[in-house]
Amino acid sequence: PMPALPAPAPVQASAEAAPAPARPAPPQPAGGVAAVEMPSRYRVTVPPSATVRYAVRGSDGSAGEALLDWQTDGVNYRLALDGITGAIQSEGGTDDAGIAPLRARYRLGAGSAAIAFERERGAIVLETLGRSVQDTPGSQDGASVLLQLAGIGLADPDQLQDMVDIYVGRLDGAAVERFQVLGTETVETPLGAMETLHLARAGAARLEVWLAPEQGWLPVQLRATAPDGSVRTQVVTEIRRAPAP
């Protein structure tokens, strides 16, 4: 298993040429959780169950394997992700904003730590830190964000233009993570050439994702660049889908 990369810095809104008029602060939700500005919602179609295996290679010559196991009945789901972005187990359901995690467990060395999405209270509980941050419709964890991106593409590919903002909860907090759409690209894989849409999340820990429309918008390649400049890439080697009912 590969160690997880540090979470990216929160995205800051760009300054306007002229000062904007002052706005009242948003109301504070129940439970004493600070309010924050949330990204807009997207239309989402929940991806069908699939298991994706990857080969991992590092810029230092290292090699390994990665796994994304997504199981859903269309309402509830279980997700296991183990690869260059860390090892995360996520479970939850769905709502009108798409995938709705309820709990995510992140592996830390020989142990693990969890966050819980208390959606009725509007809070994400950071169990390790013993505090909460605000939740929002459409929020994801570090694993489910990949399937939410796939679901956005399934619902309407035209939504994947310019920038895609998703609010993501991690062990040390939650922030809007901004994925820039870089355009279409052909990716060579052991399964053959695949036409993909290339996205990149900026920040100290850069993450690039290649979604394949012909493969149900699943992520068929990921590349992580650490703050020290080291690069790890995982490329699809197998896609297994649940048999049709």
Coordinates of N, CA and C in Angstrom, one line a residue:
P1 N 0.8 -1.2 0.0 CA 0.0 0.0 0.0 C 0.9 1.3 0.0
M2 N 0.4 2.3 -0.7 CA 1.1 3.5 -0.8 C 0.7 4.5 0.3
P3 N 1.6 5.3 0.8 CA 1.2 6.3 1.8 C 0.3 7.4 1.2
A4 N -0.6 7.9 1.9 CA -1.5 9.0 1.4 C -0.7 10.3 1.2
L5 N -1.1 11.1 0.2 CA -0.6 12.4 0.0 C -1.2 13.4 1.0
P6 N -0.6 14.5 1.3 CA -1.3 15.5 2.1 C -2.4 16.1 1.4
A7 N -3.4 16.6 2.1 CA -4.6 17.2 1.4 C -4.2 18.6 0.8
P8 N -4.9 18.9 -0.3 CA -4.5 20.2 -0.9 C -5.0 21.4 -0.1
A9 N -4.4 22.5 -0.4 CA -4.9 23.8 0.3 C -6.2 24.2 -0.1
P10 N -7.1 24.8 0.7 CA -8.4 25.2 0.3 C -8.3 26.2 -0.9
V11 N -9.3 26.1 -1.8 CA -9.3 27.0 -2.9 C -9.8 28.4 -2.5
Q12 N -9.1 29.4 -2.8 CA -9.5 30.8 -2.5 C -10.2 31.5 -3.7
A13 N -11.2 32.2 -3.4 CA -11.9 32.9 -4.5 C -11.0 34.0 -5.1
S14 N -11.0 34.2 -6.4 CA -10.1 35.2 -7.0 C -10.7 36.6 -6.8
A15 N -9.8 37.5 -6.6 CA -10.3 38.9 -6.4 C -10.8 39.6 -7.6
E16 N -11.8 40.4 -7.5 CA -12.4 41.1 -8.6 C -11.7 42.5 -8.7
A17 N -11.8 43.0 -9.9 CA -11.2 44.3 -10.2 C -11.8 45.4 -9.3
A18 N -13.1 45.4 -9.1 CA -13.7 46.4 -8.2 C -14.2 45.6 -7.0
P19 N -14.2 46.3 -5.8 CA -14.7 45.7 -4.6 C -16.1 45.3 -4.7
A20 N -16.5 44.1 -4.2 CA -17.8 43.6 -4.2 C -18.6 44.2 -3.0
P21 N -19.9 44.4 -3.1 CA -20.6 44.9 -2.0 C -20.6 43.9 -0.8
A22 N -20.6 44.4 0.4 CA -20.5 43.5 1.5 C -21.8 42.7 1.6
R23 N -21.6 41.4 2.0 CA -22.8 40.5 2.1 C -22.9 40.0 3.6
P24 N -24.1 39.8 4.1 CA -24.2 39.3 5.4 C -23.6 37.9 5.5
A25 N -23.0 37.6 6.7 CA -22.4 36.3 6.9 C -23.6 35.2 6.8
P26 N -23.3 34.0 6.2 CA -24.3 33.0 6.2 C -24.6 32.5 7.6
P27 N -25.9 32.0 7.8 CA -26.3 31.6 9.1 C -25.4 30.4 9.6
Q28 N -25.2 30.3 10.9 CA -24.4 29.2 11.4 C -25.3 28.0 11.7
P29 N -25.0 26.8 11.2 CA -25.8 25.7 11.4 C -25.8 25.2 12.9
A30 N -26.7 24.2 13.1 CA -26.8 23.7 14.5 C -25.5 23.0 14.9
G31 N -25.2 23.0 16.1 CA -24.1 22.3 16.6 C -22.8 23.1 16.7
G32 N -22.9 24.4 16.5 CA -21.8 25.3 16.6 C -20.7 25.1 15.6
V33 N -21.1 24.7 14.3 CA -20.2 24.5 13.2 C -20.1 25.7 12.4
A34 N -18.9 26.2 12.1 CA -18.7 27.4 11.4 C -19.3 27.3 9.9
A35 N -19.9 28.3 9.4 CA -20.5 28.3 8.1 C -19.4 28.7 7.1
V36 N -19.5 28.1 5.9 CA -18.5 28.4 4.8 C -19.3 28.5 3.5
E37 N -18.7 29.1 2.5 CA -19.3 29.3 1.2 C -19.2 27.9 0.4
M38 N -20.2 27.4 -0.1 CA -20.2 26.1 -0.8 C -20.3 26.2 -2.3
P39 N -19.6 25.2 -3.0 CA -19.7 25.2 -4.4 C -21.2 24.8 -4.9
S40 N -21.5 25.2 -6.1 CA -22.8 24.8 -6.6 C -22.9 23.3 -6.9
R41 N -24.2 22.9 -6.9 CA -24.4 21.5 -7.1 C -24.3 21.1 -8.6
Y42 N -24.1 19.8 -8.8 CA -24.1 19.3 -10.2 C -25.1 18.2 -10.3
R43 N -25.6 17.9 -11.5 CA -26.4 16.7 -11.7 C -25.5 15.5 -11.7
V44 N -26.0 14.4 -11.1 CA -25.2 13.3 -10.9 C -26.0 12.0 -11.2
T45 N -25.5 11.1 -11.9 CA -26.0 9.7 -12.1 C -25.1 8.8 -11.4
V46 N -25.6 8.0 -10.4 CA -24.7 7.1 -9.7 C -24.1 6.1 -10.6
P47 N -22.8 5.9 -10.6 CA -22.2 4.9 -11.5 C -22.6 3.5 -11.0
P48 N -22.8 2.5 -11.9 CA -23.0 1.1 -11.5 C -21.8 0.5 -10.9
S49 N -22.0 -0.6 -10.2 CA -20.9 -1.3 -9.5 C -19.8 -1.7 -10.5
A50 N -18.6 -1.5 -10.0 CA -17.4 -1.9 -10.8 C -16.2 -2.1 -9.9
T51 N -15.3 -3.0 -10.3 CA -14.0 -3.1 -9.6 C -12.9 -2.8 -10.7
V52 N -12.1 -1.9 -10.3 CA -11.0 -1.5 -11.2 C -9.7 -1.8 -10.6
R53 N -8.8 -2.5 -11.3 CA -7.4 -2.8 -10.8 C -6.4 -1.9 -11.7
Y54 N -5.4 -1.5 -11.0 CA -4.4 -0.7 -11.7 C -3.0 -1.2 -11.4
A55 N -2.1 -0.9 -12.3 CA -0.6 -1.0 -12.1 C -0.1 0.3 -11.7
V56 N 0.8 0.3 -10.7 CA 1.4 1.6 -10.1 C 2.9 1.6 -10.4
R57 N 3.3 2.8 -10.9 CA 4.7 3.0 -11.1 C 5.1 4.3 -10.5
G58 N 6.3 4.4 -10.0 CA 6.8 5.7 -9.4 C 8.0 6.2 -10.2
S59 N 8.2 7.5 -10.1 CA 9.4 8.1 -10.8 C 10.7 7.6 -10.3
D60 N 10.7 6.9 -9.2 CA 11.9 6.3 -8.6 C 12.1 4.9 -9.1
G61 N 11.3 4.4 -10.0 CA 11.4 3.0 -10.5 C 10.5 2.0 -9.7
S62 N 9.9 2.5 -8.6 CA 9.1 1.6 -7.8 C 7.8 1.1 -8.6
A63 N 7.3 0.0 -8.2 CA 6.1 -0.6 -8.9 C 5.2 -1.2 -7.8
G64 N 3.9 -1.3 -8.2 CA 2.9 -1.9 -7.3 C 1.6 -2.1 -7.9
E65 N 0.5 -2.2 -7.1 CA -0.8 -2.4 -7.6 C -1.7 -1.5 -6.9
A66 N -2.9 -1.2 -7.5 CA -3.9 -0.4 -6.8 C -5.3 -0.9 -7.1
L67 N -6.2 -0.6 -6.3 CA -7.6 -1.1 -6.4 C -8.6 0.0 -6.1
L68 N -9.7 0.0 -6.9 CA -10.9 0.7 -6.6 C -12.1 -0.2 -6.7
D69 N -12.7 -0.5 -5.6 CA -13.9 -1.4 -5.6 C -15.1 -0.7 -5.2
W70 N -16.0 -0.5 -6.1 CA -17.2 0.3 -5.9 C -18.4 -0.6 -6.1
Q71 N -19.2 -0.7 -5.0 CA -20.4 -1.6 -5.0 C -21.6 -0.8 -4.5
T72 N -22.6 -0.8 -5.4 CA -23.8 0.0 -5.0 C -25.1 -0.7 -5.6
D73 N -26.2 -0.6 -4.9 CA -27.5 -1.0 -5.4 C -28.3 0.1 -5.9
G74 N -27.6 1.3 -6.2 CA -28.3 2.4 -6.7 C -28.8 3.4 -5.6
V75 N -28.8 2.9 -4.3 CA -29.2 3.7 -3.2 C -28.1 3.8 -2.2
N76 N -27.6 2.7 -1.7 CA -26.5 2.6 -0.8 C -25.2 2.1 -1.5
Y77 N -24.1 2.4 -0.9 CA -22.8 2.0 -1.5 C -21.8 1.7 -0.5
R78 N -20.8 0.9 -0.9 CA -19.5 0.7 -0.2 C -18.4 0.9 -1.2
L79 N -17.4 1.5 -0.8 CA -16.2 1.8 -1.7 C -14.9 1.6 -0.9
A80 N -14.0 0.9 -1.6 CA -12.7 0.7 -1.1 C -11.7 1.2 -2.1
L81 N -10.8 2.1 -1.7 CA -9.8 2.6 -2.6 C -8.4 2.4 -1.9
D82 N -7.5 1.8 -2.7 CA -6.2 1.6 -2.1 C -5.2 1.9 -3.3
G83 N -4.5 3.0 -3.2 CA -3.6 3.3 -4.3 C -2.7 4.5 -4.0
I84 N -2.4 5.3 -5.0 CA -1.5 6.4 -4.8 C -2.0 7.6 -4.0
T85 N -3.3 7.6 -3.8 CA -3.9 8.6 -3.0 C -4.2 8.2 -1.6
G86 N -3.7 6.9 -1.2 CA -3.9 6.4 0.1 C -4.9 5.3 0.1
A87 N -5.2 4.7 1.3 CA -6.2 3.7 1.5 C -7.4 4.2 2.3
I88 N -8.5 4.2 1.6 CA -9.7 4.8 2.2 C -10.9 3.8 2.0
Q89 N -11.7 3.6 3.0 CA -12.9 2.9 2.9 C -14.1 3.8 3.2
S90 N -15.1 3.9 2.3 CA -16.2 4.8 2.4 C -17.5 4.1 2.3
E91 N -18.5 4.5 3.0 CA -19.8 4.0 2.9 C -20.8 5.1 3.1
G92 N -22.0 4.9 2.4 CA -23.1 5.9 2.6 C -24.2 5.6 1.6
G93 N -24.8 6.6 1.2 CA -26.0 6.5 0.3 C -26.0 7.5 -0.8
T94 N -27.1 7.9 -1.3 CA -27.3 8.9 -2.3 C -28.4 9.8 -2.0
D95 N -28.3 11.0 -2.5 CA -29.3 12.0 -2.4 C -29.4 12.8 -3.7
D96 N -30.2 13.9 -3.6 CA -30.4 14.7 -4.9 C -29.1 15.4 -5.3
A97 N -28.0 15.4 -4.5 CA -26.8 16.0 -4.9 C -25.8 14.9 -5.4
G98 N -26.2 13.6 -5.5 CA -25.4 12.6 -5.9 C -25.0 11.6 -4.8
I99 N -23.7 11.2 -4.8 CA -23.2 10.3 -3.8 C -23.1 11.1 -2.4
A100 N -23.6 10.4 -1.4 CA -23.6 11.0 -0.1 C -23.0 10.2 1.0
P101 N -21.6 10.3 1.2 CA -20.9 9.5 2.2 C -21.5 9.8 3.6
L102 N -21.5 8.7 4.4 CA -21.8 8.8 5.8 C -20.6 8.6 6.7
R103 N -19.7 7.8 6.2 CA -18.5 7.6 7.0 C -17.3 7.2 6.1
A104 N -16.1 7.7 6.4 CA -15.0 7.3 5.7 C -13.8 7.0 6.6
R105 N -13.1 5.9 6.4 CA -12.0 5.5 7.3 C -10.7 5.6 6.4
Y106 N -9.8 6.3 6.9 CA -8.5 6.5 6.3 C -7.4 5.7 7.0
R107 N -6.7 4.9 6.3 CA -5.6 4.1 6.9 C -4.4 5.0 7.2
L108 N -3.9 4.9 8.4 CA -2.7 5.7 8.8 C -1.7 4.7 9.4
G109 N -0.7 4.3 8.6 CA 0.3 3.3 9.0 C -0.4 2.0 9.4
A110 N -0.2 1.5 10.6 CA -0.8 0.3 11.0 C -2.3 0.5 11.6
G111 N -2.6 1.8 11.8 CA -4.0 2.1 12.3 C -4.8 2.8 11.3
S112 N -5.9 3.4 11.8 CA -6.8 4.2 10.9 C -7.5 5.2 11.7
A113 N -8.1 6.2 11.0 CA -8.9 7.2 11.6 C -10.1 7.5 10.7
A114 N -11.1 8.0 11.3 CA -12.4 8.2 10.5 C -13.0 9.6 10.6
I115 N -13.8 9.9 9.6 CA -14.7 11.1 9.7 C -16.1 10.6 9.4
A116 N -17.0 11.3 10.0 CA -18.4 11.0 9.9 C -19.2 12.2 9.3
F117 N -20.1 12.0 8.4 CA -20.9 13.0 7.8 C -22.3 13.0 8.5
E118 N -22.5 13.9 9.4 CA -23.8 14.0 10.1 C -24.7 15.1 9.3
R119 N -25.3 14.6 8.3 CA -26.0 15.4 7.3 C -27.2 16.2 7.9
E120 N -27.9 15.6 8.8 CA -29.0 16.3 9.4 C -28.6 17.5 10.2
R121 N -27.4 17.3 10.8 CA -26.8 18.4 11.6 C -26.0 19.4 10.8
G122 N -25.7 19.0 9.6 CA -24.9 19.8 8.7 C -23.5 19.9 9.1
A123 N -22.9 18.7 9.6 CA -21.5 18.7 10.1 C -20.8 17.5 9.6
I124 N -19.5 17.7 9.5 CA -18.5 16.6 9.2 C -17.7 16.5 10.5
V125 N -17.8 15.3 11.2 CA -17.1 15.1 12.5 C -15.7 14.5 12.2
L126 N -14.7 15.3 12.6 CA -13.3 14.8 12.5 C -13.0 14.1 13.8
E127 N -13.2 12.8 13.8 CA -13.1 12.0 15.0 C -11.7 12.1 15.7
T128 N -10.7 12.1 14.9 CA -9.3 12.1 15.5 C -9.1 13.5 16.2
L129 N -9.6 14.6 15.6 CA -9.3 15.9 16.2 C -10.4 16.3 17.2
G130 N -11.5 15.5 17.3 CA -12.5 15.8 18.2 C -13.3 17.1 18.0
R131 N -13.4 17.5 16.7 CA -14.2 18.7 16.4 C -14.9 18.5 15.1
S132 N -15.7 19.4 14.7 CA -16.5 19.3 13.5 C -16.3 20.5 12.6
V133 N -16.6 20.3 11.3 CA -16.6 21.4 10.3 C -17.9 21.3 9.6
Q134 N -18.2 22.4 8.9 CA -19.5 22.4 8.2 C -19.6 21.4 7.0
D135 N -20.8 20.8 6.9 CA -21.1 19.9 5.8 C -21.9 20.7 4.8
T136 N -22.1 20.1 3.6 CA -22.9 20.7 2.5 C -23.4 19.6 1.6
P137 N -24.6 19.8 1.0 CA -25.0 18.9 0.0 C -24.0 18.7 -1.1
G138 N -23.7 17.5 -1.5 CA -22.7 17.2 -2.5 C -21.3 17.0 -2.0
S139 N -21.1 17.0 -0.7 CA -19.8 16.9 -0.1 C -19.3 15.4 -0.3
Q140 N -18.0 15.2 -0.4 CA -17.4 13.9 -0.6 C -16.3 13.7 0.4
D141 N -15.8 12.4 0.4 CA -14.5 12.1 1.1 C -13.5 11.9 0.0
G142 N -12.3 11.5 0.5 CA -11.1 11.4 -0.4 C -11.3 10.3 -1.4
A143 N -12.1 9.3 -1.2 CA -12.4 8.2 -2.2 C -13.6 8.5 -3.0
S144 N -14.7 8.9 -2.4 CA -16.0 9.0 -3.2 C -15.9 10.2 -4.2
V145 N -15.0 11.1 -4.0 CA -14.9 12.2 -4.9 C -14.6 11.7 -6.4
L146 N -13.9 10.6 -6.5 CA -13.6 10.1 -7.8 C -14.9 9.6 -8.5
L147 N -15.7 8.9 -7.7 CA -17.0 8.4 -8.3 C -18.0 9.5 -8.5
Q148 N -17.9 10.6 -7.7 CA -18.8 11.7 -7.9 C -18.4 12.4 -9.2
L149 N -17.1 12.5 -9.5 CA -16.7 13.0 -10.8 C -17.3 12.2 -12.0
A150 N -17.2 10.8 -11.8 CA -17.7 9.9 -12.8 C -19.2 10.1 -13.0
G151 N -19.9 10.3 -11.9 CA -21.4 10.5 -11.9 C -21.8 11.8 -12.6
I152 N -21.0 12.8 -12.4 CA -21.2 14.1 -13.1 C -21.1 13.9 -14.6
G153 N -20.1 13.2 -15.0 CA -19.9 12.9 -16.4 C -21.1 12.1 -17.0
L154 N -21.5 11.1 -16.2 CA -22.6 10.2 -16.7 C -23.9 11.0 -16.8
A155 N -24.2 11.9 -15.9 CA -25.4 12.7 -15.9 C -25.4 13.7 -17.1
D156 N -24.3 14.4 -17.3 CA -24.2 15.4 -18.3 C -22.8 15.8 -18.5
P157 N -22.1 15.3 -19.6 CA -20.7 15.6 -19.8 C -20.4 17.1 -20.0
D158 N -21.4 17.9 -20.4 CA -21.2 19.3 -20.5 C -20.9 20.0 -19.2
Q159 N -21.2 19.4 -18.1 CA -20.9 20.0 -16.8 C -19.4 19.9 -16.5
L160 N -18.6 19.1 -17.3 CA -17.2 18.9 -17.0 C -16.5 19.9 -18.0
Q161 N -16.6 21.1 -17.7 CA -15.9 22.2 -18.5 C -15.2 23.2 -17.5
D162 N -14.1 23.7 -18.0 CA -13.4 24.7 -17.2 C -13.0 24.2 -15.8
M163 N -13.8 24.4 -14.8 CA -13.5 24.0 -13.5 C -14.6 23.2 -12.9
V164 N -14.3 22.2 -12.0 CA -15.3 21.5 -11.3 C -14.9 21.6 -9.8
D165 N -15.8 22.1 -9.0 CA -15.5 22.3 -7.6 C -16.3 21.3 -6.7
I166 N -15.6 20.6 -5.9 CA -16.3 19.6 -5.0 C -15.8 19.8 -3.6
Y167 N -16.7 19.9 -2.6 CA -16.3 20.0 -1.2 C -15.9 18.7 -0.7
V168 N -14.7 18.5 -0.1 CA -14.2 17.2 0.3 C -13.8 17.3 1.7
G169 N -14.3 16.3 2.5 CA -13.9 16.1 3.9 C -12.7 15.2 4.0
R170 N -11.7 15.6 4.7 CA -10.5 14.7 5.0 C -10.3 14.7 6.5
L171 N -9.2 14.0 7.0 CA -9.0 13.8 8.4 C -8.8 15.2 9.1
D172 N -8.1 16.1 8.4 CA -7.8 17.4 9.1 C -8.7 18.5 8.8
G173 N -9.8 18.3 8.1 CA -10.8 19.4 7.8 C -11.5 19.1 6.5
A174 N -12.1 20.1 6.0 CA -12.8 20.1 4.7 C -12.6 21.3 3.9
A175 N -12.5 21.2 2.6 CA -12.3 22.4 1.7 C -12.8 22.1 0.3
V176 N -13.1 23.2 -0.4 CA -13.4 23.0 -1.8 C -12.2 22.6 -2.6
E177 N -12.2 21.5 -3.3 CA -11.1 21.1 -4.1 C -11.5 21.3 -5.6
R178 N -10.7 22.0 -6.3 CA -11.0 22.5 -7.6 C -10.2 21.7 -8.6
F179 N -11.0 21.0 -9.5 CA -10.4 20.2 -10.6 C -10.5 21.0 -11.9
Q180 N -9.4 21.3 -12.5 CA -9.4 22.0 -13.8 C -9.5 21.0 -14.9
V181 N -10.4 21.3 -15.9 CA -10.6 20.4 -17.0 C -9.6 20.8 -18.1
L182 N -8.6 19.8 -18.4 CA -7.5 20.1 -19.3 C -7.8 19.7 -20.7
G183 N -8.9 18.9 -20.9 CA -9.2 18.6 -22.3 C -9.2 17.0 -22.5
T184 N -9.5 16.6 -23.7 CA -9.5 15.2 -24.1 C -8.0 14.7 -24.3
E185 N -7.8 13.4 -24.1 CA -6.5 12.9 -24.3 C -6.6 11.4 -24.4
T186 N -5.8 10.8 -25.3 CA -5.7 9.3 -25.5 C -4.7 8.8 -24.5
V187 N -5.2 7.8 -23.7 CA -4.3 7.1 -22.7 C -4.1 5.7 -23.2
E188 N -2.8 5.3 -23.2 CA -2.4 3.9 -23.6 C -2.4 3.1 -22.3
T189 N -3.2 2.0 -22.3 CA -3.3 1.1 -21.2 C -3.1 -0.3 -21.6
P190 N -2.9 -1.2 -20.7 CA -2.9 -2.7 -21.0 C -4.2 -3.2 -21.7
L191 N -5.3 -2.4 -21.5 CA -6.5 -2.8 -22.1 C -6.7 -2.1 -23.5
G192 N -5.7 -1.4 -23.9 CA -5.8 -0.7 -25.2 C -5.9 0.8 -25.0
A193 N -5.9 1.5 -26.1 CA -6.0 3.0 -26.1 C -7.4 3.4 -25.6
M194 N -7.5 4.4 -24.8 CA -8.8 4.9 -24.3 C -8.8 6.4 -24.4
E195 N -10.0 6.8 -24.9 CA -10.2 8.3 -25.0 C -10.7 8.8 -23.7
T196 N -10.1 9.8 -23.1 CA -10.3 10.2 -21.8 C -10.5 11.7 -21.7
L197 N -11.0 12.2 -20.6 CA -11.1 13.6 -20.2 C -10.1 13.8 -19.1
H198 N -9.1 14.7 -19.3 CA -8.0 14.9 -18.3 C -8.4 16.0 -17.4
L199 N -8.4 15.8 -16.1 CA -8.6 16.8 -15.0 C -7.4 16.9 -14.1
A200 N -7.2 18.0 -13.5 CA -6.1 18.1 -12.6 C -6.5 19.0 -11.4
R201 N -6.2 18.5 -10.2 CA -6.4 19.3 -8.9 C -5.1 19.9 -8.5
A202 N -5.0 21.2 -8.5 CA -3.8 21.9 -8.2 C -3.6 21.9 -6.6
G203 N -2.4 22.4 -6.2 CA -2.1 22.5 -4.8 C -0.8 21.9 -4.6
A204 N -0.4 21.9 -3.3 CA 0.9 21.3 -2.9 C 1.0 19.8 -3.3
A205 N -0.1 19.1 -3.2 CA -0.2 17.7 -3.7 C -1.1 17.7 -4.9
R206 N -0.5 17.7 -6.1 CA -1.2 17.8 -7.3 C -1.7 16.4 -7.7
L207 N -3.0 16.3 -8.1 CA -3.6 15.0 -8.5 C -4.2 15.2 -9.9
E208 N -3.9 14.3 -10.8 CA -4.4 14.3 -12.1 C -5.3 13.1 -12.3
V209 N -6.4 13.2 -12.9 CA -7.4 12.1 -13.1 C -7.8 12.1 -14.6
W210 N -7.8 10.9 -15.1 CA -8.3 10.7 -16.5 C -9.5 9.8 -16.5
L211 N -10.7 10.4 -16.9 CA -12.0 9.7 -16.9 C -12.2 9.3 -18.3
A212 N -12.7 8.0 -18.4 CA -13.0 7.4 -19.7 C -14.5 7.3 -20.0
P213 N -15.0 8.2 -20.9 CA -16.5 8.1 -21.1 C -17.0 6.7 -21.6
E214 N -16.2 6.0 -22.4 CA -16.6 4.7 -22.9 C -16.5 3.7 -21.8
Q215 N -15.9 4.0 -20.7 CA -15.9 3.0 -19.6 C -16.7 3.6 -18.4
G216 N -17.8 4.2 -18.8 CA -18.7 4.7 -17.7 C -18.1 5.9 -16.9
W217 N -17.2 6.6 -17.5 CA -16.5 7.7 -16.9 C -15.7 7.3 -15.6
L218 N -15.3 6.0 -15.6 CA -14.5 5.6 -14.5 C -13.1 6.2 -14.6
P219 N -12.4 6.4 -13.5 CA -11.0 6.9 -13.6 C -10.1 5.8 -14.0
V220 N -9.5 5.9 -15.3 CA -8.7 4.8 -15.8 C -7.2 5.1 -15.6
Q221 N -6.9 6.3 -15.2 CA -5.5 6.7 -14.8 C -5.5 7.8 -13.8
L222 N -4.6 7.7 -12.9 CA -4.4 8.8 -11.9 C -2.9 9.0 -11.8
R223 N -2.5 10.3 -11.5 CA -1.1 10.6 -11.3 C -1.0 11.6 -10.1
A224 N -0.2 11.3 -9.2 CA 0.0 12.1 -8.0 C 1.4 12.7 -8.0
T225 N 1.5 14.0 -7.8 CA 2.8 14.6 -7.7 C 2.9 15.2 -6.2
A226 N 3.9 14.7 -5.5 CA 4.1 15.1 -4.1 C 4.8 16.4 -4.0
P227 N 4.8 17.1 -2.9 CA 5.5 18.4 -2.7 C 6.9 18.3 -3.0
D228 N 7.6 17.1 -2.9 CA 9.0 17.0 -3.2 C 9.3 16.8 -4.6
G229 N 8.2 16.7 -5.5 CA 8.4 16.5 -6.9 C 8.3 15.1 -7.4
S230 N 8.3 14.1 -6.5 CA 8.2 12.7 -6.9 C 6.8 12.5 -7.4
V231 N 6.7 11.6 -8.4 CA 5.5 11.3 -9.2 C 5.2 9.8 -9.1
R232 N 3.9 9.5 -8.9 CA 3.4 8.1 -9.0 C 2.2 8.1 -9.9
T233 N 2.1 7.1 -10.7 CA 1.0 7.0 -11.7 C 0.4 5.6 -11.5
Q234 N -0.9 5.5 -11.6 CA -1.6 4.2 -11.6 C -2.5 4.2 -12.9
V235 N -2.3 3.1 -13.6 CA -3.0 2.9 -14.9 C -3.8 1.6 -14.9
V236 N -5.0 1.7 -15.4 CA -6.0 0.6 -15.4 C -5.4 -0.7 -16.0
T237 N -5.6 -1.8 -15.4 CA -5.2 -3.1 -16.0 C -6.4 -4.0 -16.1
E238 N -7.5 -3.8 -15.4 CA -8.7 -4.6 -15.4 C -9.9 -3.8 -15.0
I239 N -11.0 -4.0 -15.6 CA -12.3 -3.5 -15.2 C -13.3 -4.6 -15.2
R240 N -13.9 -4.8 -14.0 CA -14.9 -5.8 -13.8 C -16.2 -5.2 -13.4
R241 N -17.2 -5.5 -14.1 CA -18.5 -4.9 -13.8 C -19.5 -6.0 -13.3
A242 N -20.4 -5.6 -12.4 CA -21.4 -6.5 -11.9 C -22.3 -7.0 -13.1
P243 N -22.7 -8.2 -13.2 CA -23.6 -8.7 -14.2 C -24.9 -8.0 -14.2
A244 N -25.5 -7.7 -15.3 CA -26.8 -7.0 -15.4 C -27.9 -7.9 -14.7
P245 N -28.8 -7.2 -14.0 CA -29.9 -8.0 -13.3 C -30.8 -8.7 -14.3

